Amino acid sequence: MFIGAGFSMAEATNVSGLSVWIGNQLKVLQGINQILVVLCSSAAIAVITDFINNMSAANIFLPLLVELAVSIRMNPIYIIIPSAMACCYAFMLPIASPVNAIVYSYGALRVKDMVKSGAVLNLICVLVTNISINTLGALIFDVHNFPEWAESAVLPTTFSPMYNSTDI
């Protein structure tokens, strides 16, 4: 059910134009160092994925991050790879993943214990992922340059938040 809800929400944000609108609203990030934007987005998703299913987090946030990257002329691969990987960093809470729930169900750990160790794991994973994308990613994917294929993906900058069903 959670996976279906994530797919539905992702499709709704794309079809309604919400992802384009949010991407355009985040153009204020254009002046910020791209390394910091990628680090913050992957860290935020690593925290969010502790509260929602990782597939749902990916379906909801990755399309938004693509729009953000295109709107600030950042290589979409540069922000997508660490953010997609961060969707799997569900270490802190029992509700984050079935594996965490199984471990917690034995009663040997408290939520506080899981949060402490999970926060350390999240921090390490986010840092390693961001170091990797800035070293290996730069060599393999040329992530620091805006690619030609993304140039054609630049979407219209106007969006009307009001949807009129008579326009169909």
PDB file of C-alpha atoms in Angstrom:
ATOM      1  CA  MET A   1       0.000   0.000   0.000  1.00  0.00           C
ATOM      2  CA  PHE A   2       2.809   2.404   0.868  1.00  0.00           C
ATOM      3  CA  ILE A   3       4.571   1.785  -2.422  1.00  0.00           C
ATOM      4  CA  GLY A   4       1.391   2.423  -4.390  1.00  0.00           C
ATOM      5  CA  ALA A   5       0.807   5.630  -2.461  1.00  0.00           C
ATOM      6  CA  GLY A   6       4.346   6.767  -3.269  1.00  0.00           C
ATOM      7  CA  PHE A   7       3.852   6.069  -6.978  1.00  0.00           C
ATOM      8  CA  SER A   8       0.519   7.913  -6.912  1.00  0.00           C
ATOM      9  CA  MET A   9       1.984  10.959  -5.176  1.00  0.00           C
ATOM     10  CA  ALA A  10       4.939  11.073  -7.560  1.00  0.00           C
ATOM     11  CA  GLU A  11       2.675  10.840 -10.593  1.00  0.00           C
ATOM     12  CA  ALA A  12       0.368  13.505  -9.181  1.00  0.00           C
ATOM     13  CA  THR A  13       3.246  15.923  -8.640  1.00  0.00           C
ATOM     14  CA  ASN A  14       4.443  15.377 -12.203  1.00  0.00           C
ATOM     15  CA  VAL A  15       1.052  15.516 -13.939  1.00  0.00           C
ATOM     16  CA  SER A  16      -0.159  18.531 -11.990  1.00  0.00           C
ATOM     17  CA  GLY A  17       3.052  20.438 -12.654  1.00  0.00           C
ATOM     18  CA  LEU A  18       3.813  20.701  -8.949  1.00  0.00           C
ATOM     19  CA  SER A  19       7.330  19.341  -9.416  1.00  0.00           C
ATOM     20  CA  VAL A  20       8.040  22.046 -12.030  1.00  0.00           C
ATOM     21  CA  TRP A  21       6.607  24.717  -9.752  1.00  0.00           C
ATOM     22  CA  ILE A  22       8.637  23.552  -6.740  1.00  0.00           C
ATOM     23  CA  GLY A  23      11.761  23.328  -8.894  1.00  0.00           C
ATOM     24  CA  ASN A  24      11.241  26.911 -10.012  1.00  0.00           C
ATOM     25  CA  GLN A  25      10.635  28.074  -6.441  1.00  0.00           C
ATOM     26  CA  LEU A  26      13.967  26.552  -5.442  1.00  0.00           C
ATOM     27  CA  LYS A  27      15.884  28.643  -7.981  1.00  0.00           C
ATOM     28  CA  VAL A  28      17.050  30.698  -5.006  1.00  0.00           C
ATOM     29  CA  LEU A  29      19.530  27.864  -4.436  1.00  0.00           C
ATOM     30  CA  GLN A  30      21.309  28.783  -7.670  1.00  0.00           C
ATOM     31  CA  GLY A  31      23.840  30.958  -5.890  1.00  0.00           C
ATOM     32  CA  ILE A  32      24.693  28.301  -3.306  1.00  0.00           C
ATOM     33  CA  ASN A  33      27.624  25.959  -3.816  1.00  0.00           C
ATOM     34  CA  GLN A  34      26.421  22.812  -5.608  1.00  0.00           C
ATOM     35  CA  ILE A  35      28.314  20.559  -3.216  1.00  0.00           C
ATOM     36  CA  LEU A  36      26.294  22.015  -0.348  1.00  0.00           C
ATOM     37  CA  VAL A  37      22.989  21.605  -2.246  1.00  0.00           C
ATOM     38  CA  VAL A  38      23.757  17.930  -2.919  1.00  0.00           C
ATOM     39  CA  LEU A  39      24.892  17.322   0.656  1.00  0.00           C
ATOM     40  CA  CYS A  40      21.791  18.960   2.138  1.00  0.00           C
ATOM     41  CA  SER A  41      19.381  17.164  -0.199  1.00  0.00           C
ATOM     42  CA  SER A  42      20.892  13.744   0.488  1.00  0.00           C
ATOM     43  CA  ALA A  43      20.999  14.392   4.237  1.00  0.00           C
ATOM     44  CA  ALA A  44      17.375  15.531   4.250  1.00  0.00           C
ATOM     45  CA  ILE A  45      16.259  12.451   2.325  1.00  0.00           C
ATOM     46  CA  ALA A  46      18.263  10.197   4.657  1.00  0.00           C
ATOM     47  CA  VAL A  47      16.291  11.619   7.582  1.00  0.00           C
ATOM     48  CA  ILE A  48      12.938  11.537   5.768  1.00  0.00           C
ATOM     49  CA  THR A  49      13.389   7.907   4.767  1.00  0.00           C
ATOM     50  CA  ASP A  50      13.428   6.992   8.448  1.00  0.00           C
ATOM     51  CA  PHE A  51       9.783   8.052   8.628  1.00  0.00           C
ATOM     52  CA  ILE A  52       8.439   6.847   5.276  1.00  0.00           C
ATOM     53  CA  ASN A  53       9.073   3.896   2.992  1.00  0.00           C
ATOM     54  CA  ASN A  54      12.283   4.296   0.956  1.00  0.00           C
ATOM     55  CA  MET A  55      10.467   3.615  -2.320  1.00  0.00           C
ATOM     56  CA  SER A  56       7.931   6.312  -1.497  1.00  0.00           C
ATOM     57  CA  ALA A  57      10.692   8.764  -0.601  1.00  0.00           C
ATOM     58  CA  ALA A  58      12.392   8.103  -3.929  1.00  0.00           C
ATOM     59  CA  ASN A  59       9.161   8.422  -5.892  1.00  0.00           C
ATOM     60  CA  ILE A  60       8.242  11.694  -4.230  1.00  0.00           C
ATOM     61  CA  PHE A  61      11.573  13.497  -3.965  1.00  0.00           C
ATOM     62  CA  LEU A  62      13.679  12.389  -6.942  1.00  0.00           C
ATOM     63  CA  PRO A  63      11.409  14.011  -9.573  1.00  0.00           C
ATOM     64  CA  LEU A  64      11.492  17.208  -7.521  1.00  0.00           C
ATOM     65  CA  LEU A  65      15.279  17.087  -7.368  1.00  0.00           C
ATOM     66  CA  VAL A  66      15.509  16.616 -11.136  1.00  0.00           C
ATOM     67  CA  GLU A  67      13.424  19.770 -11.605  1.00  0.00           C
ATOM     68  CA  LEU A  68      15.595  21.569  -9.065  1.00  0.00           C
ATOM     69  CA  ALA A  69      18.776  20.514 -10.840  1.00  0.00           C
ATOM     70  CA  VAL A  70      17.519  21.588 -14.252  1.00  0.00           C
ATOM     71  CA  SER A  71      16.210  24.912 -12.929  1.00  0.00           C
ATOM     72  CA  ILE A  72      19.564  25.832 -11.343  1.00  0.00           C
ATOM     73  CA  ARG A  73      21.551  24.330 -14.255  1.00  0.00           C
ATOM     74  CA  MET A  74      23.120  21.542 -12.223  1.00  0.00           C
ATOM     75  CA  ASN A  75      23.805  18.124 -13.709  1.00  0.00           C
ATOM     76  CA  PRO A  76      20.770  16.066 -12.597  1.00  0.00           C
ATOM     77  CA  ILE A  77      22.963  12.985 -12.111  1.00  0.00           C
ATOM     78  CA  TYR A  78      24.983  14.933  -9.543  1.00  0.00           C
ATOM     79  CA  ILE A  79      22.003  15.355  -7.231  1.00  0.00           C
ATOM     80  CA  ILE A  80      20.092  12.159  -8.091  1.00  0.00           C
ATOM     81  CA  ILE A  81      22.765   9.538  -7.347  1.00  0.00           C
ATOM     82  CA  PRO A  82      23.477  10.582  -3.730  1.00  0.00           C
ATOM     83  CA  SER A  83      19.805  11.303  -3.065  1.00  0.00           C
ATOM     84  CA  ALA A  84      18.682   7.950  -4.471  1.00  0.00           C
ATOM     85  CA  MET A  85      21.268   6.185  -2.363  1.00  0.00           C
ATOM     86  CA  ALA A  86      20.187   8.182   0.700  1.00  0.00           C
ATOM     87  CA  CYS A  87      16.675   6.755   0.267  1.00  0.00           C
ATOM     88  CA  CYS A  88      18.141   3.455   1.462  1.00  0.00           C
ATOM     89  CA  TYR A  89      19.709   4.855   4.623  1.00  0.00           C
ATOM     90  CA  ALA A  90      16.835   3.926   6.933  1.00  0.00           C
ATOM     91  CA  PHE A  91      18.753   3.061  10.089  1.00  0.00           C
ATOM     92  CA  MET A  92      17.255   5.125  12.907  1.00  0.00           C
ATOM     93  CA  LEU A  93      13.691   4.034  13.640  1.00  0.00           C
ATOM     94  CA  PRO A  94      11.810   0.726  13.828  1.00  0.00           C
ATOM     95  CA  ILE A  95       9.257   2.041  11.313  1.00  0.00           C
ATOM     96  CA  ALA A  96      11.953   2.842   8.765  1.00  0.00           C
ATOM     97  CA  SER A  97      12.213  -0.654   7.342  1.00  0.00           C
ATOM     98  CA  PRO A  98      10.984  -4.186   8.000  1.00  0.00           C
ATOM     99  CA  VAL A  99      14.489  -5.209   9.066  1.00  0.00           C
ATOM    100  CA  ASN A 100      14.538  -2.489  11.717  1.00  0.00           C
ATOM    101  CA  ALA A 101      11.115  -3.601  12.947  1.00  0.00           C
ATOM    102  CA  ILE A 102      12.294  -7.198  13.266  1.00  0.00           C
ATOM    103  CA  VAL A 103      15.370  -6.180  15.244  1.00  0.00           C
ATOM    104  CA  TYR A 104      13.285  -3.937  17.495  1.00  0.00           C
ATOM    105  CA  SER A 105      10.626  -6.606  18.057  1.00  0.00           C
ATOM    106  CA  TYR A 106      13.028  -8.795  20.020  1.00  0.00           C
ATOM    107  CA  GLY A 107      12.942  -6.238  22.830  1.00  0.00           C
ATOM    108  CA  ALA A 108      16.696  -5.979  23.375  1.00  0.00           C
ATOM    109  CA  LEU A 109      16.887  -2.448  21.920  1.00  0.00           C
ATOM    110  CA  ARG A 110      15.103   0.751  22.812  1.00  0.00           C
ATOM    111  CA  VAL A 111      14.162   3.317  20.195  1.00  0.00           C
ATOM    112  CA  LYS A 112      16.699   5.648  21.783  1.00  0.00           C
ATOM    113  CA  ASP A 113      19.464   3.096  21.133  1.00  0.00           C
ATOM    114  CA  MET A 114      18.401   2.711  17.509  1.00  0.00           C
ATOM    115  CA  VAL A 115      18.316   6.479  16.988  1.00  0.00           C
ATOM    116  CA  LYS A 116      21.822   6.938  18.413  1.00  0.00           C
ATOM    117  CA  SER A 117      23.461   4.260  16.304  1.00  0.00           C
ATOM    118  CA  GLY A 118      21.284   5.004  13.267  1.00  0.00           C
ATOM    119  CA  ALA A 119      22.199   8.696  13.307  1.00  0.00           C
ATOM    120  CA  VAL A 120      25.887   7.806  13.248  1.00  0.00           C
ATOM    121  CA  LEU A 121      25.320   5.373  10.371  1.00  0.00           C
ATOM    122  CA  ASN A 122      23.277   7.953   8.464  1.00  0.00           C
ATOM    123  CA  LEU A 123      25.990  10.571   8.903  1.00  0.00           C
ATOM    124  CA  ILE A 124      28.751   8.221   7.767  1.00  0.00           C
ATOM    125  CA  CYS A 125      26.775   6.991   4.761  1.00  0.00           C
ATOM    126  CA  VAL A 126      25.777  10.493   3.619  1.00  0.00           C
ATOM    127  CA  LEU A 127      29.367  11.727   3.918  1.00  0.00           C
ATOM    128  CA  VAL A 128      30.840   8.718   2.075  1.00  0.00           C
ATOM    129  CA  THR A 129      28.225   9.012  -0.669  1.00  0.00           C
ATOM    130  CA  ASN A 130      28.897  12.717  -1.152  1.00  0.00           C
ATOM    131  CA  ILE A 131      32.662  12.235  -1.161  1.00  0.00           C
ATOM    132  CA  SER A 132      32.220   9.477  -3.737  1.00  0.00           C
ATOM    133  CA  ILE A 133      30.018  11.542  -6.063  1.00  0.00           C
ATOM    134  CA  ASN A 134      32.488  14.421  -5.907  1.00  0.00           C
ATOM    135  CA  THR A 135      35.488  12.227  -6.697  1.00  0.00           C
ATOM    136  CA  LEU A 136      34.447   9.135  -8.651  1.00  0.00           C
ATOM    137  CA  GLY A 137      31.274  10.770  -9.957  1.00  0.00           C
ATOM    138  CA  ALA A 138      33.279  13.633 -11.364  1.00  0.00           C
ATOM    139  CA  LEU A 139      35.561  11.194 -13.173  1.00  0.00           C
ATOM    140  CA  ILE A 140      32.907   8.763 -14.405  1.00  0.00           C
ATOM    141  CA  PHE A 141      29.843  10.944 -15.016  1.00  0.00           C
ATOM    142  CA  ASP A 142      31.342  14.444 -15.342  1.00  0.00           C
ATOM    143  CA  VAL A 143      28.831  15.646 -12.762  1.00  0.00           C
ATOM    144  CA  HIS A 144      30.189  19.163 -12.453  1.00  0.00           C
ATOM    145  CA  ASN A 145      29.107  20.169 -15.967  1.00  0.00           C
ATOM    146  CA  PHE A 146      25.533  20.719 -17.120  1.00  0.00           C
ATOM    147  CA  PRO A 147      24.978  18.134 -19.884  1.00  0.00           C
ATOM    148  CA  GLU A 148      23.507  18.800 -23.313  1.00  0.00           C
ATOM    149  CA  TRP A 149      20.768  16.202 -22.818  1.00  0.00           C
ATOM    150  CA  ALA A 150      19.512  18.100 -19.767  1.00  0.00           C
ATOM    151  CA  GLU A 151      19.357  21.284 -21.826  1.00  0.00           C
ATOM    152  CA  SER A 152      16.418  19.865 -23.748  1.00  0.00           C
ATOM    153  CA  ALA A 153      14.768  18.855 -20.476  1.00  0.00           C
ATOM    154  CA  VAL A 154      14.372  22.485 -19.368  1.00  0.00           C
ATOM    155  CA  LEU A 155      10.666  22.812 -18.772  1.00  0.00           C
ATOM    156  CA  PRO A 156       8.388  25.855 -18.946  1.00  0.00           C
ATOM    157  CA  THR A 157       8.765  28.227 -16.033  1.00  0.00           C
ATOM    158  CA  THR A 158       5.082  29.041 -15.676  1.00  0.00           C
ATOM    159  CA  PHE A 159       2.675  26.977 -13.657  1.00  0.00           C
ATOM    160  CA  SER A 160      -0.852  27.705 -12.638  1.00  0.00           C
ATOM    161  CA  PRO A 161      -1.627  26.075  -9.304  1.00  0.00           C
ATOM    162  CA  MET A 162      -5.332  26.183 -10.129  1.00  0.00           C
ATOM    163  CA  TYR A 163      -6.495  23.207 -12.147  1.00  0.00           C
ATOM    164  CA  ASN A 164      -9.704  23.651 -14.056  1.00  0.00           C
ATOM    165  CA  SER A 165     -11.398  20.343 -14.875  1.00  0.00           C
ATOM    166  CA  THR A 166     -13.289  21.981 -17.730  1.00  0.00           C
ATOM    167  CA  ASP A 167     -10.005  22.386 -19.618  1.00  0.00           C
ATOM    168  CA  ILE A 168      -9.877  18.654 -20.367  1.00  0.00           C
TER     169      ILE A 168
END
